[in-house]
Coordinates of C-alpha atoms and ligand atoms in Angstrom, one line a residue:
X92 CA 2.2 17.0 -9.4
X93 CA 1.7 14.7 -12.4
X94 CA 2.0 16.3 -16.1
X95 CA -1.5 17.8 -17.6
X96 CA -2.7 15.4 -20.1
X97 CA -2.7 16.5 -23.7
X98 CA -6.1 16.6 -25.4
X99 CA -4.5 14.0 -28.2
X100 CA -4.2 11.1 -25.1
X101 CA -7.2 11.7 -24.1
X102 CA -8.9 11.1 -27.2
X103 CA -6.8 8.1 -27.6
X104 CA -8.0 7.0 -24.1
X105 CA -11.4 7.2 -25.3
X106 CA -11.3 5.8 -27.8
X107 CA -9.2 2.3 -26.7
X108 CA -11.7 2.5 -23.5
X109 CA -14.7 2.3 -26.4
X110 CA -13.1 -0.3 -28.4
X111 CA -12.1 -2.9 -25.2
X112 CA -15.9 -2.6 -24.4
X113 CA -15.7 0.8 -21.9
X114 CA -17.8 4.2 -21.9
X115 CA -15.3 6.1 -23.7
X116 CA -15.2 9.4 -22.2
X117 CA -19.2 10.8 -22.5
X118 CA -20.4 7.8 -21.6
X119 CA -20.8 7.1 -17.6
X120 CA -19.8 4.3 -16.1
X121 CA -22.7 1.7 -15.0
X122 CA -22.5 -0.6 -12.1
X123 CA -21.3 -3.8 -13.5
X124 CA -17.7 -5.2 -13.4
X125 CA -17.9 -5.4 -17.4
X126 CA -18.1 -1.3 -17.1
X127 CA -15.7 -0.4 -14.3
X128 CA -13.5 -2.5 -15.1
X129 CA -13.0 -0.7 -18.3
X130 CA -12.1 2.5 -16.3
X131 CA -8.7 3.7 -17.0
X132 CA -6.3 4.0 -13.7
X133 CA -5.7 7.8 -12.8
X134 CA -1.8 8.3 -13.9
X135 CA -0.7 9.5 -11.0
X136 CA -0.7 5.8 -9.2
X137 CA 1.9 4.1 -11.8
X138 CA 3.9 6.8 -11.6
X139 CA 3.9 7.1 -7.8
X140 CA 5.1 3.5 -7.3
X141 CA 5.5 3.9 -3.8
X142 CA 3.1 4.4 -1.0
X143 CA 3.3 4.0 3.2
X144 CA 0.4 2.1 4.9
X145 CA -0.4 2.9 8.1
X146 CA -2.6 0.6 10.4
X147 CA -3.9 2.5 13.7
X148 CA -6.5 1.6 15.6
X149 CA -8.1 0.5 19.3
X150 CA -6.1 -2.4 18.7
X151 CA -2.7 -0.6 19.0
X152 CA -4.0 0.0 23.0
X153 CA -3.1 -3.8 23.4
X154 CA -0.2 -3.5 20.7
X155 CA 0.1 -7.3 21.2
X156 CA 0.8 -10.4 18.9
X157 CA 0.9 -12.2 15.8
X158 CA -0.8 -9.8 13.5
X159 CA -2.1 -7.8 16.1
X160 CA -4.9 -5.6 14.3
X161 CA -7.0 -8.9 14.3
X162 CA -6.5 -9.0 18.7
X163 CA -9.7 -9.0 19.0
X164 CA -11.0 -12.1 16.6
X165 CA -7.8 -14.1 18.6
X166 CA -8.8 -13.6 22.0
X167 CA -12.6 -14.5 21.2
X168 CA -11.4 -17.5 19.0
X169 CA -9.4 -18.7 22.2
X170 CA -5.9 -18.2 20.7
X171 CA -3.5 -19.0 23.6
X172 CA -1.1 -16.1 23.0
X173 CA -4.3 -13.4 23.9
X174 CA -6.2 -15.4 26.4
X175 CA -3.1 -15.5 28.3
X176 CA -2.0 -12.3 27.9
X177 CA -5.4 -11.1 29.0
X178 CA -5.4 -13.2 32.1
X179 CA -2.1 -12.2 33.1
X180 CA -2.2 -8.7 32.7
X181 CA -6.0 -7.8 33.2
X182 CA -8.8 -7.8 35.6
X183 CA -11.7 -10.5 34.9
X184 CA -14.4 -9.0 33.0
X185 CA -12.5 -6.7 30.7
X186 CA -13.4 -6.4 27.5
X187 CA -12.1 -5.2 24.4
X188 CA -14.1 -1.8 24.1
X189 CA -12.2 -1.0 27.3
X190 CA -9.6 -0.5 25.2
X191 CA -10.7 2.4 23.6
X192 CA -10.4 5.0 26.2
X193 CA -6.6 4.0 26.8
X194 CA -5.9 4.9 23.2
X195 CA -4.8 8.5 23.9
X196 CA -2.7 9.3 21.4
X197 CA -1.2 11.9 23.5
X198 CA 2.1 12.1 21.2
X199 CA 0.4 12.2 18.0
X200 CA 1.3 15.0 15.8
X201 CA 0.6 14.8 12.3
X202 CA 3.2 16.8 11.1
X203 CA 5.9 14.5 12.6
X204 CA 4.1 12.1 11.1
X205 CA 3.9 13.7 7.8
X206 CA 7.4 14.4 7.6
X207 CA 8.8 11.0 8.2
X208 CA 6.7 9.6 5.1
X209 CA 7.5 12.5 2.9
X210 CA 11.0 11.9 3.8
X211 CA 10.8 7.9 2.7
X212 CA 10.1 9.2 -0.9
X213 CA 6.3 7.5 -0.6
X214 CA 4.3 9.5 -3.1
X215 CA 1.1 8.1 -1.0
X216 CA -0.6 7.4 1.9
X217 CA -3.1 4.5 3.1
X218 CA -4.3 5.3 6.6
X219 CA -7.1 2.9 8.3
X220 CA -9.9 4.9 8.5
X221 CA -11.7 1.3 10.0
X222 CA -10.1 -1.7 10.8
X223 CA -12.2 -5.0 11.2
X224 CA -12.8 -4.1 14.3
X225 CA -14.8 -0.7 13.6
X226 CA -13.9 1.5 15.3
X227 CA -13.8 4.6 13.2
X228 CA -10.4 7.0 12.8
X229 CA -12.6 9.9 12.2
X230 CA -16.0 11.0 13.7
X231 CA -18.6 8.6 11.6
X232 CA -22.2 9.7 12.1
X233 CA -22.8 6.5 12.4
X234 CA -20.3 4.8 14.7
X235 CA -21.8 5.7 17.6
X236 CA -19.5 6.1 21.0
X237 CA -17.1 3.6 18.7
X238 CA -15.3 6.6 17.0
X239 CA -12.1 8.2 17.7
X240 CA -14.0 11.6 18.5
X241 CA -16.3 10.1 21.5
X242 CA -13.9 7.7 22.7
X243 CA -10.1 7.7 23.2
X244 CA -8.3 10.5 21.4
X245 CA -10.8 12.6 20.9
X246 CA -9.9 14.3 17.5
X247 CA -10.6 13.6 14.1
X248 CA -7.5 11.5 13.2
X249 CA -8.5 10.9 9.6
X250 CA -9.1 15.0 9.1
X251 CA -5.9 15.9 10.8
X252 CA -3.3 13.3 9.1
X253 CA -5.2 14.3 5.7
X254 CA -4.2 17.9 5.7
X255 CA -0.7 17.4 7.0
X256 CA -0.2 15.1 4.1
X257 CA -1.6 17.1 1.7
X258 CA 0.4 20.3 3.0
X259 CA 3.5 17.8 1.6
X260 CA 1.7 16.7 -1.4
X261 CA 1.6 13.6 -0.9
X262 CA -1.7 11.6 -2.1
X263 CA -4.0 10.3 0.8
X264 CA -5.2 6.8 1.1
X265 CA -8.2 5.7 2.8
X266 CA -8.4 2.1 4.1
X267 CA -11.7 1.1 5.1
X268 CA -12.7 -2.3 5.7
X269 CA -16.6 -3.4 4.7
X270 CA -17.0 -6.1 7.1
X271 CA -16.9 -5.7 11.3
X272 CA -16.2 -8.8 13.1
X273 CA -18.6 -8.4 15.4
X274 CA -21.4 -5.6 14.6
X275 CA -24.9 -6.8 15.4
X276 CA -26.3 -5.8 11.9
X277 CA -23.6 -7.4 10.2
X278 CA -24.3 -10.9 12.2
X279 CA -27.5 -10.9 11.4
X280 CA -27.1 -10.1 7.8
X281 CA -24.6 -13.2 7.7
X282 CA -27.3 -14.7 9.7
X283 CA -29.5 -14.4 6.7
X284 CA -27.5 -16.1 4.5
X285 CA -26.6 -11.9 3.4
X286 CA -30.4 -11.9 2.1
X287 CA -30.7 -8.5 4.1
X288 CA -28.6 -5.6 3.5
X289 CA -29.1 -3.4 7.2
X290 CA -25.3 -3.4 7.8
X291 CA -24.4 -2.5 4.1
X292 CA -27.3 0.1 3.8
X293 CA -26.8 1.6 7.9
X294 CA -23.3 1.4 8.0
X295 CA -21.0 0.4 5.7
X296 CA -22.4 2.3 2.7
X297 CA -23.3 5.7 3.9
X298 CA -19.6 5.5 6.0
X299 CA -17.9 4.8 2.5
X300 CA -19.6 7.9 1.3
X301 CA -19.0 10.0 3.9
X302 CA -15.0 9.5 3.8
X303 CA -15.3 10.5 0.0
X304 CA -17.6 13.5 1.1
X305 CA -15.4 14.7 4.1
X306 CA -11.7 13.8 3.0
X307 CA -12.0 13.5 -1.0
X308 CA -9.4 10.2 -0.9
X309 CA -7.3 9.8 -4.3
X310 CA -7.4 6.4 -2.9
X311 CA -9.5 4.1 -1.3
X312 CA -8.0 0.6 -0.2
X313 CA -10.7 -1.9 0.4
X314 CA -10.9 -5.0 2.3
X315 CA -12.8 -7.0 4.4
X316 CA -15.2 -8.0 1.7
X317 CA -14.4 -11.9 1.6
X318 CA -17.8 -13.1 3.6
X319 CA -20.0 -12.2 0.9
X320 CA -20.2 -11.7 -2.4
X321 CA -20.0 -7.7 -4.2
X322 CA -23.6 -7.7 -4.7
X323 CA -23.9 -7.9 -0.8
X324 CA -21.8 -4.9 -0.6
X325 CA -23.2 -3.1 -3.3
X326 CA -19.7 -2.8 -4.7
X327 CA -20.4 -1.9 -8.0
X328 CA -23.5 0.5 -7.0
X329 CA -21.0 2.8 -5.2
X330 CA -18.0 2.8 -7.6
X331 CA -20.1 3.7 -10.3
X332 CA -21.1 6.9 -8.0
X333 CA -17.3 6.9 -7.2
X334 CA -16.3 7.0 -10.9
X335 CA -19.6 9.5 -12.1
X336 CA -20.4 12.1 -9.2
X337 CA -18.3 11.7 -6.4
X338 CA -15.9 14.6 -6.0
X339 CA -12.9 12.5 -6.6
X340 CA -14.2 11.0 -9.6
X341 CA -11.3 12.2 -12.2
X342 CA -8.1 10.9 -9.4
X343 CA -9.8 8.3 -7.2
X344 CA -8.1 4.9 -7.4
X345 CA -9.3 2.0 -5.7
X346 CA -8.2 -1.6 -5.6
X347 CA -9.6 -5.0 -6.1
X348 CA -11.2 -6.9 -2.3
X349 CA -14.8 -5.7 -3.1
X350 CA -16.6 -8.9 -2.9
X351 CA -16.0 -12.4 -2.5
X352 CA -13.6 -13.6 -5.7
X353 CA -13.4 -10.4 -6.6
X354 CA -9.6 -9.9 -6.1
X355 CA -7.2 -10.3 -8.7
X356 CA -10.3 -10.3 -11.0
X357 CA -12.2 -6.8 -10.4
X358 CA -11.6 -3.1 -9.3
X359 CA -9.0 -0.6 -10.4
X360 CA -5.4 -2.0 -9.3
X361 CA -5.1 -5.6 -7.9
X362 CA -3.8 -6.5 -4.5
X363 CA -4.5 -10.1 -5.0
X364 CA -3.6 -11.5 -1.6
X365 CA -1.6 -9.6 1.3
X366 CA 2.2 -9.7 0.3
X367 CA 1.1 -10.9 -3.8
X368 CA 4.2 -11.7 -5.3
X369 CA 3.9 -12.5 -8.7
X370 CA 6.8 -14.8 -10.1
X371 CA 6.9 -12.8 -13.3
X372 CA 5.5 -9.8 -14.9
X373 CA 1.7 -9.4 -14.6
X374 CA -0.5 -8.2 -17.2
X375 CA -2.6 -5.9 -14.6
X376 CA -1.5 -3.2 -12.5
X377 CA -1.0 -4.1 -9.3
X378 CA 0.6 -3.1 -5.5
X379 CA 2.3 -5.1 -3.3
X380 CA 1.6 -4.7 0.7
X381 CA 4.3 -5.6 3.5
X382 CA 4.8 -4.6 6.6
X383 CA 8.2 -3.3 8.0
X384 CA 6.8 -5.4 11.3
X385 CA 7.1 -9.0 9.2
X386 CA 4.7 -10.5 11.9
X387 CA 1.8 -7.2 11.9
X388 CA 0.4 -4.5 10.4
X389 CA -0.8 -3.2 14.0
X390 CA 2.0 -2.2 16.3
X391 CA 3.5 -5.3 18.7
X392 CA 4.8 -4.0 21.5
X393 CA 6.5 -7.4 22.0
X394 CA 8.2 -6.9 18.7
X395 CA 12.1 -7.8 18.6
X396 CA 14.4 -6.4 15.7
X397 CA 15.0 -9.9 14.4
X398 CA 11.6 -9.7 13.1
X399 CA 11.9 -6.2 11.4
X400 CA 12.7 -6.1 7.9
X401 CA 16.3 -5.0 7.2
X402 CA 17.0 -2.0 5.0
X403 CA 18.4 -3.9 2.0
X404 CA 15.8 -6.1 2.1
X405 CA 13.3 -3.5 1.6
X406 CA 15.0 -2.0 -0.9
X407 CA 15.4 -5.4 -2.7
X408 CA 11.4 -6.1 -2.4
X409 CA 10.4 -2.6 -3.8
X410 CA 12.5 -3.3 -6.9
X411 CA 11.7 -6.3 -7.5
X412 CA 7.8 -5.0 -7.2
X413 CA 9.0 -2.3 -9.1
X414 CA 10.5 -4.1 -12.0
X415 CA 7.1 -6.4 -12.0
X416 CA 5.5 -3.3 -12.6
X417 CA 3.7 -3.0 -9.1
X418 CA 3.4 -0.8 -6.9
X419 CA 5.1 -1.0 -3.1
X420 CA 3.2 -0.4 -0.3
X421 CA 5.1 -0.4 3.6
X422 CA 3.2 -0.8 6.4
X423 CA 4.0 0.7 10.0
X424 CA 2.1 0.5 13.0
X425 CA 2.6 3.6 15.3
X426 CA 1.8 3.3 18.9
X427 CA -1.1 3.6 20.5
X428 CA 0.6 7.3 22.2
X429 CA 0.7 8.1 18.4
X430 CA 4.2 7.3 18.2
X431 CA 5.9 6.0 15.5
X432 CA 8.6 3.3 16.7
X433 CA 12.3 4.8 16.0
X434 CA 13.3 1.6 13.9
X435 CA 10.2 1.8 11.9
X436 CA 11.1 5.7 11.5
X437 CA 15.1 4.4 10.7
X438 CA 14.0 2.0 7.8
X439 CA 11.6 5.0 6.2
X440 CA 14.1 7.5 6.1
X441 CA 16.6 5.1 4.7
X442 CA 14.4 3.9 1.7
X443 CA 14.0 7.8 1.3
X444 CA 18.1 8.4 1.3
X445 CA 18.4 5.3 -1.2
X446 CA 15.4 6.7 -3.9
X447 CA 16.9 10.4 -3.5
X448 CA 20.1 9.3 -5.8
X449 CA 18.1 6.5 -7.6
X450 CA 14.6 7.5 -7.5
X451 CA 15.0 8.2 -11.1
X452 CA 14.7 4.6 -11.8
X453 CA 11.8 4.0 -9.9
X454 CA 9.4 6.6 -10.6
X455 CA 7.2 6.9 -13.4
X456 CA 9.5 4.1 -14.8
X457 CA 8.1 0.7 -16.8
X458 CA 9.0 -2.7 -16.5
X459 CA 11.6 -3.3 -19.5
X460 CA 11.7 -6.2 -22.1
X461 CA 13.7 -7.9 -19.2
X462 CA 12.9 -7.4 -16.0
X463 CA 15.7 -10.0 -14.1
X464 CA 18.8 -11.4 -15.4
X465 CA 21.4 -13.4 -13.1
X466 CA 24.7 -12.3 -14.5
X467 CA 27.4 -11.3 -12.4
X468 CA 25.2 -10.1 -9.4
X469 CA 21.6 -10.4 -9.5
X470 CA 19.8 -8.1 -11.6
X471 CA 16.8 -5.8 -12.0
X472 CA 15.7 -4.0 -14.8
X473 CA 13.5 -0.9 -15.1
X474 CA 13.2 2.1 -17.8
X475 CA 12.1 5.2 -18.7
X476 CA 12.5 7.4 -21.6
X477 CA 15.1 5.0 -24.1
X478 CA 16.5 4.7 -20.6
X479 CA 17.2 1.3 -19.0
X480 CA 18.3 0.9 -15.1
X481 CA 20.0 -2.1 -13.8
X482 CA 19.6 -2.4 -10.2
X483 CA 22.2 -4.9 -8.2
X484 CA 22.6 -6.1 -4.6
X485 CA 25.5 -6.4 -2.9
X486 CA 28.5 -5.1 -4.9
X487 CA 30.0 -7.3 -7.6
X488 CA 32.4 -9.2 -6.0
X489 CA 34.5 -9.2 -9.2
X490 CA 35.6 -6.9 -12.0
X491 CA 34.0 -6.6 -14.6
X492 CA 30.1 -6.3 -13.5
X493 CA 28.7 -8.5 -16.9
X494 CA 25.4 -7.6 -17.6
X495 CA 23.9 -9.9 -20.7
X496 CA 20.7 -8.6 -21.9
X497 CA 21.2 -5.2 -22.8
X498 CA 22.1 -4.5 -26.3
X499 CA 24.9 -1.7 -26.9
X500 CA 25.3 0.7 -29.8
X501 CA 27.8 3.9 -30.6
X502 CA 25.4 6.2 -28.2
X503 CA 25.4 4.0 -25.0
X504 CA 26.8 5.8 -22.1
X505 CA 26.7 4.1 -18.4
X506 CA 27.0 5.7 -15.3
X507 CA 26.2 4.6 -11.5
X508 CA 23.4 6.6 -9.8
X509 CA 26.0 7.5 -7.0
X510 CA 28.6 9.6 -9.7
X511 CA 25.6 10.9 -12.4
X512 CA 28.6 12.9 -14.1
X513 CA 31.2 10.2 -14.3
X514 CA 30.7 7.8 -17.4
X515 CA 31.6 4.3 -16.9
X516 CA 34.2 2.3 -19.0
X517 CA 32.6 -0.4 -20.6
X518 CA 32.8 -2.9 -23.2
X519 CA 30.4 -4.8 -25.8
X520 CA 30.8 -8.8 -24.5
X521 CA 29.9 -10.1 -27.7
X522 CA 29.2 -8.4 -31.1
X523 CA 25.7 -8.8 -30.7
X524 CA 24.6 -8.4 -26.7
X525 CA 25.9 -8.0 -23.4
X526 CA 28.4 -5.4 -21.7
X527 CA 30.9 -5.5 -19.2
X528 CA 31.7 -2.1 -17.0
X529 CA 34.1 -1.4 -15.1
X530 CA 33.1 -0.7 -11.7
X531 CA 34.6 2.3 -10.0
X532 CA 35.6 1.8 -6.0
X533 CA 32.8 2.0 -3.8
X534 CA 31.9 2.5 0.2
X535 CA 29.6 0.4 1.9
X536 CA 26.4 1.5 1.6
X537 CA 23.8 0.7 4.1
X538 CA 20.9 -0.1 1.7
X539 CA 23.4 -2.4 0.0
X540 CA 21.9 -2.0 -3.4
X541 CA 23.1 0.3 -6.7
X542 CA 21.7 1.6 -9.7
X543 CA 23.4 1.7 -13.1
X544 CA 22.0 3.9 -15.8
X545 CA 22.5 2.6 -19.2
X546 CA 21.8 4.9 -22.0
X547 CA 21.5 4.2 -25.9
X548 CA 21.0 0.6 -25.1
X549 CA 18.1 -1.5 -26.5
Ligands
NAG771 C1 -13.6 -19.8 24.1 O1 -13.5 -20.3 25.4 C2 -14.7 -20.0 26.2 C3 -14.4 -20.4 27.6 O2 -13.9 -21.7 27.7 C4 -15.9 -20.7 25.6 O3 -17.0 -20.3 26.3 C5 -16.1 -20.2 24.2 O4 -17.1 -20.9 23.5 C6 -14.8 -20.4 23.3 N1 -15.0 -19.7 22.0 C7 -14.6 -20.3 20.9 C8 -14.8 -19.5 19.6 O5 -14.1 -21.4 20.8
NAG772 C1 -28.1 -2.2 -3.6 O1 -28.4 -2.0 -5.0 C2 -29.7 -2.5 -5.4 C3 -29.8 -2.4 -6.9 O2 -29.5 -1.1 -7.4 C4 -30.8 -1.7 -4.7 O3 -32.0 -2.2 -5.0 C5 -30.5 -1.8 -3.2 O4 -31.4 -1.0 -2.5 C6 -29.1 -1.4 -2.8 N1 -28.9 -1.7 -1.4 C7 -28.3 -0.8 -0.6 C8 -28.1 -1.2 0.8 O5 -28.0 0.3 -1.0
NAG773 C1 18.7 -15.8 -10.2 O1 19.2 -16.5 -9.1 C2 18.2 -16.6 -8.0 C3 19.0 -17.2 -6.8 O2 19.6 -18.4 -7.2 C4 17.0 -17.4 -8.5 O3 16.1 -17.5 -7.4 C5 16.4 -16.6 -9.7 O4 15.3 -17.4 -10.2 C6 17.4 -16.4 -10.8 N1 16.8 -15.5 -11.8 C7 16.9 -15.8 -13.1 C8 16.2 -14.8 -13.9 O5 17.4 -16.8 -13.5
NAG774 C1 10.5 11.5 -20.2 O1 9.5 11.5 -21.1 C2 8.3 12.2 -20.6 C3 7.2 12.1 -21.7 O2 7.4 11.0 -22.5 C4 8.7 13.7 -20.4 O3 7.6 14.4 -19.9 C5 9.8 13.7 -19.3 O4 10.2 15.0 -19.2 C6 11.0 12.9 -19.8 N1 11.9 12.8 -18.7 C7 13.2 13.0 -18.9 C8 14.1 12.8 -17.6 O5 13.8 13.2 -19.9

């Protein structure tokens, strides 16, 4: 998809990797943060901007909850919601591994699946391969009868959801998290005071490489790393491999949770903390992750629509992400039957109908000199190519839409996404900056947000 890169950039690459204390290009990278920090991020992930994140797992059986992936940790930590649920609605003595042969996922088909993310205008995919509970989406050698090929489904979910993806070239995703709440190696590691590595060197470790291995990720989405430190983890022993040999070395992007204080700090892009929002434009790359489900990642099936995120205000977090130069990422949680929720479904294919006529302003775009401005409506600012966006919500509620930053000249031309071919009339508020268009007539839209495209302004 992306653009080959011309031998000139990557000599320049090189060489400003060299100078800011990298390898440069013949060099490898070693396993120290001063090293792979230094790595320059694949392209493709900028340019992308937005990705779907997909949280599936034995605790979608349940489907129940505040935040329901973590149903397990609650109901052993006594929260009243779960013990009461499991009181009410099941037999003394079950436990949560009897879950896992009620996740059938008899409806799963990952075409349907595929087609509803291609048809958001997501670029990527992040797909749990392991939540903290770990149980494994794909048949792990080393998950034994805790995988979704000896228990439950019975198929390779990680192998099937990958190649319907890639059929629709979108990038895949791997989330994998390092830590399990309650494996017994892992205890006794923490036991230890993580002076013994069994877990990391039996199980998180040689699962890590076996996802690059089987599925050759472009991404992998870490987390669960906050008990122990990176060195614990041997974070920085398997990105080196990740960045040197692994077969993904030249597109893999990872992110930053590989180690106690490491996020925000280390890794390729940062998620900071779940939902990050940064009040103004950060000097790293970095992705925002929300959920659709403003309460979970994992499906509730006690979900109500009050809680799901409108339309609009997706739309209005993903540009403003955008415009900070981030990345979005939207979460879903299918059902445990491997079906994705019809308002979930709704919200995806709407973001998709919104970026089909203003896409151009996301994609591949960079934060401008401005990214926000309060002017008439409320304002964000991306551009690309000597071109600058201004995206609005809600429709001005009087003539003329003011903008005040941009600065006209004899070229500038202004159209609305909606009409590409119909140029705007406008005029210069002040010698020096500002404009004010006049707005053509508009419908309601359903997103409730526009896109103006101002060209030959500075
Ligand atoms: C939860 O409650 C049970 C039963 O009262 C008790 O045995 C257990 O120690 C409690 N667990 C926690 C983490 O508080
Ligand atoms: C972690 O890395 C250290 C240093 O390279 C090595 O001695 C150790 O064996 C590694 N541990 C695991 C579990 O791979
Ligand atoms: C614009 O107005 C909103 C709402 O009052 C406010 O939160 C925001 O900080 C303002 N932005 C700027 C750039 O002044
Ligand atoms: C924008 O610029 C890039 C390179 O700088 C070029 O590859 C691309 O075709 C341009 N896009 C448009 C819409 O002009």
């Amino acid at each position: 998809m992306s653009l080959p890169i011309r031998p000139t950039c990557i000599l320049l690459i090189c060489v400003i990797t060299l100078l800011t204390g990298g390898p440069g290009c013949s060099a490898r990278y070693e396993d120290n943060w001063k090293s792979l920090d230094a790595r320059p991020l694949p392209e493709w992930y900028d340019e992308a901007k937005i990705g779907i994140f997909v949280h599936w797992g034995v605790f979608s059986v349940p489907g129940f909850g505040r935040f329901s992936e973590w149903f397990w940790c609650w109901w052993r930590q006594n929260r009243t919601e779960e013990v009461e649920f499991m009181k009410k609605n099941y037999p003394p003595g079950f436990k949560y591994a009897d879950f896992a042969p009620q996740f059938h996922a008899e409806f799963f088909n990952p075409d349907n699946w595929a087609d509803i993310f291609k048809a958001s205008g997501a670029r990527y995919v992040v797909f749990t391969s392991k939540h903290h509970e770990g149980f494994t989406n794909w048949p792990s050698p080393v998950s034994w009868n805790w995988n979704s090929m000896d228990v439950g489904p019975h198929r390779d979910l990680v192998g099937e959801l990958s190649a319907a993806i890639r059929k629709r070239s979108l990038r895949l995703g791997i989330y994998h998290s390092l830590f399990e709440w309650f494996h017994p190696l892992f205890l006794s590691d923490e036991a230890s005071g993580f002076k013994t590595q069994e877990f990391v060197a039996r199980k998180a470790l040689p699962e890590l490489v076996d996802l690059v291995k089987s599925y050759k990720p472009d991404l992998i989405w870490s987390d669960g790393d906050w008990k122990a430190p990176d060195t614990y983890w041997n974070s920085t022993q398997f990105l080196a491999w990740l960045y040197n040999d692994s077969p993904v070395k030249d597109v893999v992007v990872t992110n930053d949770r590989w180690g106690k204080g490491c996020y925000c700090k280390h890794g390729g892009y940062y998620n900071c903390a779940d939902r990050y929002t940064p009040g103004k434009l950060p000097t790293h790359k970095w992705e925002k992750c929300q959920a659709v489900d403003s309460l979970s990642w994992g499906y509730r099936r006690n979900m109500k629509l009050s809680q799901v995120m409108t339309l609009p205000s997706i739309i209005k977090d993903m540009v403003y992400v955008v415009a900070l130069g981030g990345n979005y990422l939207l979460n879903i949680g299918p059902m445990s039957d491997g079906m994705i929720a019809p308002v979930f479904e709704e919200r995806l294919r709407g973001l998709g109908a919104w970026l089909k006529i203003n896409g151009e302003a996301i994609y591949a775009s960079k934060p401008w000199r401005v990214q926000t401005e309060n002017s008439t409506v409320t304002v964000w600012y991306t551009a690309k190519n000597n071109t600058v966006y201004a995206i609005f919500f809600g429709w001005p509620p009087k003539q003329p839409l003011q903008l005040t930053t941009p600065r006209t000249s004899g070229t500038t031309q202004v159209t609305l996404m909606d009409y590409p071919n119909v140029p705007l009339k406008w005029a210069p508020t002040t010698p020096t900056s500002g404009l004010m268009i006049l707005m053509p007539p508009m419908p309601e839209s359903p997103a409730n947000a526009w896109c103006l495209k101002l060209e030959g302004v500075v």
